[in-house]
Short mmCIF file of C-alpha atoms and ligand atoms in Angstrom, two decimals:
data_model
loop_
_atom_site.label_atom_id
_atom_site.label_comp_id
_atom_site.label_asym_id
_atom_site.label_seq_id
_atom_site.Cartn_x
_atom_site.Cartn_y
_atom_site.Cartn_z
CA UNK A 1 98.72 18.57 117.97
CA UNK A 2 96.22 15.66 117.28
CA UNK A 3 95.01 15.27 113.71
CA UNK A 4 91.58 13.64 113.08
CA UNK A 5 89.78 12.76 109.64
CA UNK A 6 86.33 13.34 108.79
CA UNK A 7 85.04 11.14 106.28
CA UNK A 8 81.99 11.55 103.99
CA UNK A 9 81.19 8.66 102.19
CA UNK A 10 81.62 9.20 98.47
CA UNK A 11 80.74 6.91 96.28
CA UNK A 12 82.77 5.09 93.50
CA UNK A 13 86.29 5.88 93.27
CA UNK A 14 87.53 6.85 90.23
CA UNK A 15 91.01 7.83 88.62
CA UNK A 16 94.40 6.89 88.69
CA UNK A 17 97.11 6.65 91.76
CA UNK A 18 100.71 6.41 91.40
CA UNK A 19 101.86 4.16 94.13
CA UNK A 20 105.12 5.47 96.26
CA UNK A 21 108.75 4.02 97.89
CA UNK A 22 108.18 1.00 100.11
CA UNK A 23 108.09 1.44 103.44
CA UNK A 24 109.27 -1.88 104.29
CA UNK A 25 112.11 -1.40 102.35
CA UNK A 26 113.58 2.12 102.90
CA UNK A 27 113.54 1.80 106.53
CA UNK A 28 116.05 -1.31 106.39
CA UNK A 29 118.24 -0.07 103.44
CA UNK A 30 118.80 3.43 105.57
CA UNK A 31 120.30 1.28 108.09
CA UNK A 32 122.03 -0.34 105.81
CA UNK A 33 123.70 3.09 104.71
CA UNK A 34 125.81 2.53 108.00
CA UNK A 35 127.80 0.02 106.68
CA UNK A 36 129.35 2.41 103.97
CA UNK A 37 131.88 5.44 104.76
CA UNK A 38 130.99 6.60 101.42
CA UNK A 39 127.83 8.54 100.70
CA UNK A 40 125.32 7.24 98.90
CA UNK A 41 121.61 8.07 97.11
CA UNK A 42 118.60 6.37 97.49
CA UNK A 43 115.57 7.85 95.56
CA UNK A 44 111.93 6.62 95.02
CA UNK A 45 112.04 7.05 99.14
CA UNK A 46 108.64 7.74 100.66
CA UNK A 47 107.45 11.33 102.55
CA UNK A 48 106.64 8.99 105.99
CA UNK A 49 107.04 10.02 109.89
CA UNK A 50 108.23 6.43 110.16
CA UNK A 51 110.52 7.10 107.78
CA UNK A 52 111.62 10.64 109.33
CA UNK A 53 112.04 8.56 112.44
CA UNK A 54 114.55 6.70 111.26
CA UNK A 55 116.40 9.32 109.49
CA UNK A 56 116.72 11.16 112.90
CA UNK A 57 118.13 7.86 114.61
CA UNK A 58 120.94 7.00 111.94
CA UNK A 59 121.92 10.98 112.52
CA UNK A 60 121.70 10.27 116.13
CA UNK A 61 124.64 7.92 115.61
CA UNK A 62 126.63 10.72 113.48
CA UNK A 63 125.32 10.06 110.01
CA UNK A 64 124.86 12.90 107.85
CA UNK A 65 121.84 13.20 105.02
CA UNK A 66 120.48 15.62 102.97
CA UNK A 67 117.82 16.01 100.44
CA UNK A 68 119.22 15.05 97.15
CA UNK A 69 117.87 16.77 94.32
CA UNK A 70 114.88 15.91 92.78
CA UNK A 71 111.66 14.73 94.96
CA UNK A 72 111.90 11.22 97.31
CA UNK A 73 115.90 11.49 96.72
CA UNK A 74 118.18 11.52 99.92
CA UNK A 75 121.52 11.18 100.40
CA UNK A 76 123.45 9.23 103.27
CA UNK A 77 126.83 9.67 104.45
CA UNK A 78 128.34 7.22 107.51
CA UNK A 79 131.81 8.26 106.97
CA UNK A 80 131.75 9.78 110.65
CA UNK A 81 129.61 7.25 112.94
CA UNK A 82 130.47 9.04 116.25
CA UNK A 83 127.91 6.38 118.28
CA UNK A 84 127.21 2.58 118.61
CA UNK A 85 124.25 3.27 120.75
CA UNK A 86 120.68 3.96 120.04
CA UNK A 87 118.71 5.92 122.08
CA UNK A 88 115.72 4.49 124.06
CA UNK A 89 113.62 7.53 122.98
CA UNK A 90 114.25 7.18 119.20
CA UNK A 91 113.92 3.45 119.39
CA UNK A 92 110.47 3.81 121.51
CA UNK A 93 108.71 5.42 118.51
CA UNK A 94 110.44 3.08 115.91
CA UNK A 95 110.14 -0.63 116.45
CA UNK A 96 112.13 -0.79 112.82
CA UNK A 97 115.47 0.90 114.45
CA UNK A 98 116.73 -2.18 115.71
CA UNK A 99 117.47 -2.87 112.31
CA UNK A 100 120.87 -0.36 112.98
CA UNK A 101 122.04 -3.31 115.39
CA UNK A 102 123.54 -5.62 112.30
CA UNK A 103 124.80 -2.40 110.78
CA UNK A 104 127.08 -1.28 113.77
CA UNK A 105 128.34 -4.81 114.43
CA UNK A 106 129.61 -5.72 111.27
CA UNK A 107 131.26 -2.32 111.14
CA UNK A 108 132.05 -1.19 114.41
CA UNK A 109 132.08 -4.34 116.28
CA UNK A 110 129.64 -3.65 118.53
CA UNK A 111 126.03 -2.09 118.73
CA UNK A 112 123.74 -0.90 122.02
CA UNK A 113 120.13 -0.75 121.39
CA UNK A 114 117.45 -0.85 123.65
CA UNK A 115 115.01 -3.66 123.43
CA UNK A 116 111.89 -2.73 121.18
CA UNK A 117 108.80 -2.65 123.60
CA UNK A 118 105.67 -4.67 122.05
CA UNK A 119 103.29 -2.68 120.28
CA UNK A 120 99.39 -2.90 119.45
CA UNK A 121 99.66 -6.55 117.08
CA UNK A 122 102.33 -8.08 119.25
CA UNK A 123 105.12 -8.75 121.64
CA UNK A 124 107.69 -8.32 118.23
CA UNK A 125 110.35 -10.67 120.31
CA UNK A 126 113.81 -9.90 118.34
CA UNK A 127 114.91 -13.28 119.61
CA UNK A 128 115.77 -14.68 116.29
CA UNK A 129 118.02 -11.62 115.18
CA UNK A 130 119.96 -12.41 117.97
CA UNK A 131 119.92 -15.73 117.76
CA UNK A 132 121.84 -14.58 114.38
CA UNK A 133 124.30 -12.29 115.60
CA UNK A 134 125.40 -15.00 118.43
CA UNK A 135 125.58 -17.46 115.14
CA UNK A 136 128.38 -14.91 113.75
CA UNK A 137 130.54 -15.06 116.91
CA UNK A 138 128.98 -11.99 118.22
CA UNK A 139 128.88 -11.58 122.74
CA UNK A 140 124.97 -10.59 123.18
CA UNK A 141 124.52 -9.08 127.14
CA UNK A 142 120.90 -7.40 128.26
CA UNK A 143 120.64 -4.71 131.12
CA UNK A 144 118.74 -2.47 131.91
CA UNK A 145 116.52 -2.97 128.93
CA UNK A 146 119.09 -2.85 126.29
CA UNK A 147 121.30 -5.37 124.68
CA UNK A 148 124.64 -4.99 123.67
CA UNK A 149 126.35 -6.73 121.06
CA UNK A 150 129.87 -6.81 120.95
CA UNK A 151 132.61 -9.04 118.20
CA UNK A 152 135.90 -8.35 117.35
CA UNK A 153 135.14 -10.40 114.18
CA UNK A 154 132.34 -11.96 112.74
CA UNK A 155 132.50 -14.85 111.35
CA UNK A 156 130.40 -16.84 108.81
CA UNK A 157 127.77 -19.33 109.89
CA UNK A 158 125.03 -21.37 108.38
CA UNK A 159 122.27 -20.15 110.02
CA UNK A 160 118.81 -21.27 109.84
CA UNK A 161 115.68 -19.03 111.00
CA UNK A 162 113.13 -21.14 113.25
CA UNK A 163 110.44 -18.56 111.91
CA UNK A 164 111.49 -16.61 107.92
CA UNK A 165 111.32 -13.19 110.18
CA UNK A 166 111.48 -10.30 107.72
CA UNK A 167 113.24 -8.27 110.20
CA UNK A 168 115.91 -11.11 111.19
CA UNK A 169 116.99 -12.10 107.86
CA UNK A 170 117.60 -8.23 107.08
CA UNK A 171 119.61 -7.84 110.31
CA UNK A 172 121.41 -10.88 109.94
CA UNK A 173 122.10 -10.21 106.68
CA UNK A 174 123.48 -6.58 106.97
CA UNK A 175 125.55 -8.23 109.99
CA UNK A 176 127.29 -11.32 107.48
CA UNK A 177 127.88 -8.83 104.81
CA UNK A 178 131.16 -7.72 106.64
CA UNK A 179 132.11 -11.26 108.39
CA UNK A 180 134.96 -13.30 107.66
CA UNK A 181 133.68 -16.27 105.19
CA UNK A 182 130.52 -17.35 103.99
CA UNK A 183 127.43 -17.32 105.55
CA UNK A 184 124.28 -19.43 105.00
CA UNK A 185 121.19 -17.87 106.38
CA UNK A 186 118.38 -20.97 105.71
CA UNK A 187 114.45 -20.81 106.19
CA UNK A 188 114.35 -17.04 105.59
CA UNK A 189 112.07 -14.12 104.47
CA UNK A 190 111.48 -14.14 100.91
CA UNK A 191 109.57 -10.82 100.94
CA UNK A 192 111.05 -8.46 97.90
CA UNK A 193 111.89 -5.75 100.63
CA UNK A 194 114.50 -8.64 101.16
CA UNK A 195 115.20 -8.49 97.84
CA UNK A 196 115.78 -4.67 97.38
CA UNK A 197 117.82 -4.52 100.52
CA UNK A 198 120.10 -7.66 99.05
CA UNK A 199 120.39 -5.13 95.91
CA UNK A 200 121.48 -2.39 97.63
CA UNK A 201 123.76 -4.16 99.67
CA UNK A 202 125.54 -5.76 96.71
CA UNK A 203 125.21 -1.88 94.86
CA UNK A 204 127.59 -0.68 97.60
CA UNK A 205 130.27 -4.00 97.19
CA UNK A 206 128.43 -6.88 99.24
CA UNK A 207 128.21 -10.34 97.85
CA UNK A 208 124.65 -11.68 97.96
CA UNK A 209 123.07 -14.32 96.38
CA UNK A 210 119.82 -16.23 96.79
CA UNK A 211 117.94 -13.67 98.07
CA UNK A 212 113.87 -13.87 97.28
CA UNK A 213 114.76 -17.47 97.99
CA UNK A 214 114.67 -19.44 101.10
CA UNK A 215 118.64 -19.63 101.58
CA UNK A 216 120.52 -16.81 101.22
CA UNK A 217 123.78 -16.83 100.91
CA UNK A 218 126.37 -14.02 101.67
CA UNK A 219 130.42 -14.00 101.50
CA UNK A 220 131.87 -11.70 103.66
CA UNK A 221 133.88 -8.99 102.46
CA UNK A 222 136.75 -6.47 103.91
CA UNK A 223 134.70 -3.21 103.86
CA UNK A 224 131.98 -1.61 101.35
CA UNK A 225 132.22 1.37 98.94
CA UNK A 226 129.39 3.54 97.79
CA UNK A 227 130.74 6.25 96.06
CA UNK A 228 127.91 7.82 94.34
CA UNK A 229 125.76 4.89 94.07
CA UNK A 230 121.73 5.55 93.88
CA UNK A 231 119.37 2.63 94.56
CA UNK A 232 115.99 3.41 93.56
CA UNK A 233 113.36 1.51 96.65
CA UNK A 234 110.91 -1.04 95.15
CA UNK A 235 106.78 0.51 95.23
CA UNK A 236 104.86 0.04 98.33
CA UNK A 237 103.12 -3.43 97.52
CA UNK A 238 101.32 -2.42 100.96
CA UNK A 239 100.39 1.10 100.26
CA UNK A 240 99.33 -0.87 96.50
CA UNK A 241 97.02 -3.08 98.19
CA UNK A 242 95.37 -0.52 100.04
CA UNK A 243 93.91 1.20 97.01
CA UNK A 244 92.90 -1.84 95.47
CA UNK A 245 90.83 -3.07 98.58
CA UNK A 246 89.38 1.10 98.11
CA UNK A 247 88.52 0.21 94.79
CA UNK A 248 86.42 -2.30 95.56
CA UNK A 249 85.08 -1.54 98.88
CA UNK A 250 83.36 2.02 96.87
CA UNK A 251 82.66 -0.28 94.32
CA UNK A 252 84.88 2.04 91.79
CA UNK A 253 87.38 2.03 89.00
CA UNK A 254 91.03 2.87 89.72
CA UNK A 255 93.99 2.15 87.94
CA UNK A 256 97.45 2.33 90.32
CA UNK A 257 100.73 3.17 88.60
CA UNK A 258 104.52 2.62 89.62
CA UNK A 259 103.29 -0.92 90.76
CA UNK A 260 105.23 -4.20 90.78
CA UNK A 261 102.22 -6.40 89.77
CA UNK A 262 104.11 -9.72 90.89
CA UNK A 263 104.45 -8.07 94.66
CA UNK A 264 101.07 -7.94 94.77
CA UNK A 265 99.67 -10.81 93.74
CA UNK A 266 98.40 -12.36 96.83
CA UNK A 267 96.22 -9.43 97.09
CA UNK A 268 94.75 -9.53 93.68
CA UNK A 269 93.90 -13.23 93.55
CA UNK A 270 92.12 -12.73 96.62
CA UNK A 271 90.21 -10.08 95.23
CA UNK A 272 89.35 -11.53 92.05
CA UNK A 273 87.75 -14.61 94.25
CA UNK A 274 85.25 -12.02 95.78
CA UNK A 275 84.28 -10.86 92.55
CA UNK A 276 86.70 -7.99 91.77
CA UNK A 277 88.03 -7.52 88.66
CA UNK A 278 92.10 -6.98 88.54
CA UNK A 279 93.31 -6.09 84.89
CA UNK A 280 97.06 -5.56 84.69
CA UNK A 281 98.71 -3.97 81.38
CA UNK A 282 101.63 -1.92 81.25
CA UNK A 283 99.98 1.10 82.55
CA UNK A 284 99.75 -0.52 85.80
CA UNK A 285 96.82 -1.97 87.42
CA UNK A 286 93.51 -1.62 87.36
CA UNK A 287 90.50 -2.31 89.93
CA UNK A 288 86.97 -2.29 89.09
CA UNK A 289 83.68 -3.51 90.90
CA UNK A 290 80.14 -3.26 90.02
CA UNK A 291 78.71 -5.74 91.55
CA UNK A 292 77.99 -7.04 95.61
CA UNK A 293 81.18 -8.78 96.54
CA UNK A 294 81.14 -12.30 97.77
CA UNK A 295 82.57 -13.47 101.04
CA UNK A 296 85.85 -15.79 101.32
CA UNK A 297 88.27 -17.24 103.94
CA UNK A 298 91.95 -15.86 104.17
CA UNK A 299 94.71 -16.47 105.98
CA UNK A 300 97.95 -14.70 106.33
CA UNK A 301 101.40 -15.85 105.93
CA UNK A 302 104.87 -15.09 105.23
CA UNK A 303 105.29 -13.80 101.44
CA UNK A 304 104.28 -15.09 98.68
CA UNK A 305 101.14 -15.68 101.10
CA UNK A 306 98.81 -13.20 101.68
CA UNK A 307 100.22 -10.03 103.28
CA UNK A 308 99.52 -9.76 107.55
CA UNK A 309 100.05 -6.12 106.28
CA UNK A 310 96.71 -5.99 104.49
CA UNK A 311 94.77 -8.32 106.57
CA UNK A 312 92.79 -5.72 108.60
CA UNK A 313 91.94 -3.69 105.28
CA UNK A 314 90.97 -6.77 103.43
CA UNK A 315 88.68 -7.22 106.64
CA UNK A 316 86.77 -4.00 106.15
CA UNK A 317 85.76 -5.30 102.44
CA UNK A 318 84.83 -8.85 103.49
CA UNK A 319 82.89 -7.13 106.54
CA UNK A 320 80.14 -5.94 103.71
CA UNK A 321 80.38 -8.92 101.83
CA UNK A 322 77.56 -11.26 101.27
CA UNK A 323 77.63 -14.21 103.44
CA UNK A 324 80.64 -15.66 106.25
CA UNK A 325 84.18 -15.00 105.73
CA UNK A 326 87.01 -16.49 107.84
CA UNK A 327 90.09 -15.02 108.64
CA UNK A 328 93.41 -16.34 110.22
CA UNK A 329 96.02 -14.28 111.65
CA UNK A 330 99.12 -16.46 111.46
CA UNK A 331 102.19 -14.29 111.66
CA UNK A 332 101.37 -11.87 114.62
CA UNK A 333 99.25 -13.13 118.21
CA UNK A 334 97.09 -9.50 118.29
CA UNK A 335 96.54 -8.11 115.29
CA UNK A 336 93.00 -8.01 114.93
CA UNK A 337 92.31 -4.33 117.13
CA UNK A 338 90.22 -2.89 114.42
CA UNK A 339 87.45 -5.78 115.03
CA UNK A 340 86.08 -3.34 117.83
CA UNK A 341 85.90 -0.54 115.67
CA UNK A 342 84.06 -1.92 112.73
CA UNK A 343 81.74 -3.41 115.06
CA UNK A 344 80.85 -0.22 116.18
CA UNK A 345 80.52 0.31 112.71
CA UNK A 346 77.77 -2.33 112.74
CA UNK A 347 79.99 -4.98 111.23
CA UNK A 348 79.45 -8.20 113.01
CA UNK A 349 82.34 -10.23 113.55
CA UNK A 350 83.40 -12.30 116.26
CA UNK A 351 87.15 -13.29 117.29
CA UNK A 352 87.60 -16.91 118.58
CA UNK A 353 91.49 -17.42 118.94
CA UNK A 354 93.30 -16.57 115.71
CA UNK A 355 90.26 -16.11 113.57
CA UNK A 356 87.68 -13.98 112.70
CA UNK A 357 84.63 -14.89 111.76
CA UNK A 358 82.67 -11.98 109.53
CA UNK A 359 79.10 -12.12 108.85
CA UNK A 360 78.80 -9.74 106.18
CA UNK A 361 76.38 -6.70 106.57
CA UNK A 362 74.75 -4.98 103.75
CA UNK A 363 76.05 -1.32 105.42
CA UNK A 364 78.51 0.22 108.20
CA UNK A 365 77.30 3.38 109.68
CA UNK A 366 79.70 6.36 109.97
CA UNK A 367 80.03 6.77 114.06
CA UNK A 368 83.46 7.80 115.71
CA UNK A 369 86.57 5.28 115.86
CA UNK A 370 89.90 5.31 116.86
CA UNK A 371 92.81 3.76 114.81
CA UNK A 372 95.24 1.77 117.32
CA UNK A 373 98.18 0.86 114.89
CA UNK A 374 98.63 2.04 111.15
CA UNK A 375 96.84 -0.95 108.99
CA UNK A 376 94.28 -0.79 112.17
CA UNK A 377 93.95 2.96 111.05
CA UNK A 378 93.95 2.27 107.06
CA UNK A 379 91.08 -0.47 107.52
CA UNK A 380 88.91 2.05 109.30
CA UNK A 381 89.42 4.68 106.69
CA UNK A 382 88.47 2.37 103.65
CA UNK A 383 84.94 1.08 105.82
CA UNK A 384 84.42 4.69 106.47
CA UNK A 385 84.13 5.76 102.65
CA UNK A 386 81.59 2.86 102.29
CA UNK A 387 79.96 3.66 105.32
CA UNK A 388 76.53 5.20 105.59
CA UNK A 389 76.88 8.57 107.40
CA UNK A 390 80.01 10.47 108.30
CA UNK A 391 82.53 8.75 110.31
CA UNK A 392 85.27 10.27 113.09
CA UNK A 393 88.54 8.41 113.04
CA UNK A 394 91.14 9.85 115.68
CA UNK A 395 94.63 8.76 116.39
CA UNK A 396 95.63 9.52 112.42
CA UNK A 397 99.22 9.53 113.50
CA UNK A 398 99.42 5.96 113.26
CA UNK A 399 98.03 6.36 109.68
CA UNK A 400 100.48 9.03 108.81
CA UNK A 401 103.54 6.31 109.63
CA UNK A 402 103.25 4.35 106.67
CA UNK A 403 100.87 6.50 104.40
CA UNK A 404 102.21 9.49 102.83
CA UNK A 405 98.36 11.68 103.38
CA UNK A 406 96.53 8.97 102.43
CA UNK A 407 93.43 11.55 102.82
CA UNK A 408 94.84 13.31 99.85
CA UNK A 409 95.33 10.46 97.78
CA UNK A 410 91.85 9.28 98.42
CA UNK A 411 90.48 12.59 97.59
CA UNK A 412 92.07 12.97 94.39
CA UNK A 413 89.52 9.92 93.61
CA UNK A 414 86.77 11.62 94.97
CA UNK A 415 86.87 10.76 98.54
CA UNK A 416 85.65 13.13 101.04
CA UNK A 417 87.97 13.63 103.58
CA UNK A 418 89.14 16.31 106.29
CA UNK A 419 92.09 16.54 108.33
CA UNK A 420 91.09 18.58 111.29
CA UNK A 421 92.87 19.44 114.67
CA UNK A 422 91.09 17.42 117.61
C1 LIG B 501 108.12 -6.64 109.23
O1 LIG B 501 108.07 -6.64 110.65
C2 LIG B 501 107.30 -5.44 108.77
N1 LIG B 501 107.92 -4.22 109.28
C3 LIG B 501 105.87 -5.56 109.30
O2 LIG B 501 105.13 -4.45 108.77
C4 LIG B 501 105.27 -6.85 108.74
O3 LIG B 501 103.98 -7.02 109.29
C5 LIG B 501 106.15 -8.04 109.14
O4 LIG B 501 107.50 -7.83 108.68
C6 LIG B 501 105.66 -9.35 108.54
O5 LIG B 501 105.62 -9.25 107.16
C7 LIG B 501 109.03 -3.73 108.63
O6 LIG B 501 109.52 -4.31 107.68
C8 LIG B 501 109.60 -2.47 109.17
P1 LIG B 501 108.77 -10.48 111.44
P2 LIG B 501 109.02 -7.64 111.47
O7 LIG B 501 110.08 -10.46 112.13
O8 LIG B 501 110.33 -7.78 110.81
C9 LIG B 501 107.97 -13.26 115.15
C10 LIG B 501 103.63 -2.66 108.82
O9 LIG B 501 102.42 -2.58 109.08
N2 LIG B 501 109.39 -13.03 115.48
O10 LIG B 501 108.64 -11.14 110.11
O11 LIG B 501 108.98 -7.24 112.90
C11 LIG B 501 107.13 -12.04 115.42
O12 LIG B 501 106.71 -11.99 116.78
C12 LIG B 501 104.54 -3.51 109.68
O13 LIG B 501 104.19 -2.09 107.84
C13 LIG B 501 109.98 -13.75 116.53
O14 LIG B 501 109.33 -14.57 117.16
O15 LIG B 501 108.20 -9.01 111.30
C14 LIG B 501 105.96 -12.21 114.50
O16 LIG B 501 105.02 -13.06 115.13
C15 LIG B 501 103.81 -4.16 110.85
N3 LIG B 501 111.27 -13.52 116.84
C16 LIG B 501 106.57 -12.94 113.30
O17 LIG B 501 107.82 -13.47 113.75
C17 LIG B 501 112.04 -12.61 116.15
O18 LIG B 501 113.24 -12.45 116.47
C18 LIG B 501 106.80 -12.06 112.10
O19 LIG B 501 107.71 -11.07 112.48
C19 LIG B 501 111.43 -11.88 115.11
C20 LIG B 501 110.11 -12.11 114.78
#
């Protein structure tokens, strides 16, 4: 049944949020729970269809799990993998399950998935994870839309990534973690999901060093043992960022707990140079505005640069800024799809190649809108609690993938927002 939101503008926000699990990070380490036969924990995990989604596929493949206790704790056992294939259906509404490939290859010596489609920001090529397995000794054959990835062993290579792809270094990675020698994986992400899925990995008996860093190195080891381990996921520097830009955009005062203040630091400078004010103290951090915020050029990059991730919220501020902001899109060729929408929110911005230029206007009006992908979705909901007059957004399911009912959340600061059936 579609799901649409209301929203009545409302003024400053005010309160506190406690941020949740990282997406970005979950989604990799549950693959990564394939390359144990013991169970294991992970906790701090986020209430997320795309989440869900790929808890159903690793089950598909004859994992077990099972709520574990106390809230955002499940528990994984692989001990009885009784498939190497993915299935085109579970794949087709997670671009993120092709991160089981590396899994089932270093275990099982071989892996089927189907080739991830595009989606709304890009083409997502996987070129470069299999560019990797290849590296490792692995046979890679496409038909009929899936490839098939077959080794008897794997075998450490040094490696270097012609683009530091998030999603290739954590496939590549969960692949060399069971290969024969060493492997050196050069020009890689240094995002901290990397970092919390090199931490699991070594939790369960992998040897990883490096990662956060440009070269990662990894030394192969027989097999992996996770009796009873529980690896806690890193906070949502995404979902983080998000309340910030809310804070600002309603000109409000919220303070976000469970943070990681270094993860999100890209996102804070950036709003200090608008005239935001960021105060972090051991509470967490908090985001205040009470003045008109100023306009200011961005571009996104690979981490520590500023997050693609937040680039289309961060657009929604800067689109009632005073004066012209530039933005760049540098990490994916179609990512700006909520420029539409805000301009039918009266926002005036116009694309030319991988920028967008943003004259700032002093309001949006409410009007109806349509998210097309889920930071698409999250931009529109932040202009719409700023917006003058009550605003329609439908296609909330894309919302709902990496927000765990962000309408709630934003209520509980005084947002006005309803989740009705279409
Ligand atoms: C991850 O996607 C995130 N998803 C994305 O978050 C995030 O936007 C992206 O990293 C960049 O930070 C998850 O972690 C599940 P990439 P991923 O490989 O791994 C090109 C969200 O909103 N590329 O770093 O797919 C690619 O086309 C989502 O939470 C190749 O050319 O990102 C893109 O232009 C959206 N060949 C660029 O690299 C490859 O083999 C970045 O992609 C792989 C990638």
């Amino acid at each position: 049944m579609a799901e649409k939101f209301i929203v009545t503008p409302c003024g400053a926000l005010r309160g506190s949020i406690e941020i949740g699990g990282a997406k970005n990070a979950v989604l990799p380490v549950l693959a990564a729970a394939l390359l144990t036969e013991q169970p294991c924990t992970l906790q701090n995990v986020p209430s997320l269809s795309d989440v869900e989604s790929m808890r159903v596929l690793i089950e598909s493949l004859g994992a077990k799990t099972r709520a574990a206790g106390e809230k955002g704790s499940i528990t994984i056992d692989a001990s009885d993998v009784t498939s190497l294939e993915a299935s085109y259906e579970l794949v087709g509404k997670l671009r993120a399950s092709f991160l089981v490939m590396g899994p089932l290859l270093a275990r099982f010596g071989q892996a089927k998935v189907p080739l991830p489609g595009g989606c709304a920001i890009g083409s997502r090529p996987v070129d470069l994870h299999l560019k990797g397995f290849a590296a490792l000794g692995a046979d890679i054959d496409h038909s009929h839309g899936f490839v098939t990835a077959t080794a008897n062993t794997l075998k450490g290579a040094k490696i270097y990534l012609d683009f530091p792809s998030v999603g290739a270094t954590e496939n590549i990675m969960m692949a060399a973690v069971l290969a024969e020698g060493q492997t050196v994986l050069e020009n890689c992400a240094i995002e901290p999901e990397i970092v919390d899925l090199a931490n699991f990995l070594n939790s369960i008996g992998g040897k990883i060093r490096g990662a956060g860093t440009d070269t990662i190195k990894i030394e192969g080891v027989p097999r992996l043992h996770s009796q009873n381990i529980k690896h806690s996921i890193i906070p949502d520097r995404i979902e983080a960022g998000t309340f910030m830009v809310a804070a600002a955009i309603t000109r409000g005062d919220v303070t976000l707990t469970n943070v990681l203040a270094d993860h999100v630091k890209p996102v804070t400078a950036k709003l200090k140079e608008v005239n935001v004010s960021v105060e972090e103290s051991d509470d967490g951090i908090r985001v205040f505005c009470d003045t008109d915020t100023k306009a200011a050029d961005l571009k996104t990059l690979p981490y520590p640069g500023f997050p693609t991730d937040m680039q289309a919220q961060f657009m929604s501020l800067l689109a009632t800024a005073g004066g012209t902001s530039v933005i760049t899109e540098t990490v994916f060729e179609n990512r700006f799809m909520q420029v539409g929408e805000l301009k039918r929110m009266g926002a005036e911005i116009k694309i030319e190649s991988r920028s967008a230029i943003i004259e700032g206007v002093k309001n949006l009006t409410g009007t109806q809108v349509a998210a097309s992908d889920l930071r698409a979705g999250a931009a529109l909901v932040l202009a719409a609690l700023r917006a003058e007059g009550i605003t329609e957004i439908t296609g909330i399911h894309h919302i709902d993938r990496g927000y765990d009912r962000l309408d709630l959340q934003l209520n509980q600061l005084g947002a006005d927002i309803k989740r009705i059936i279409e």
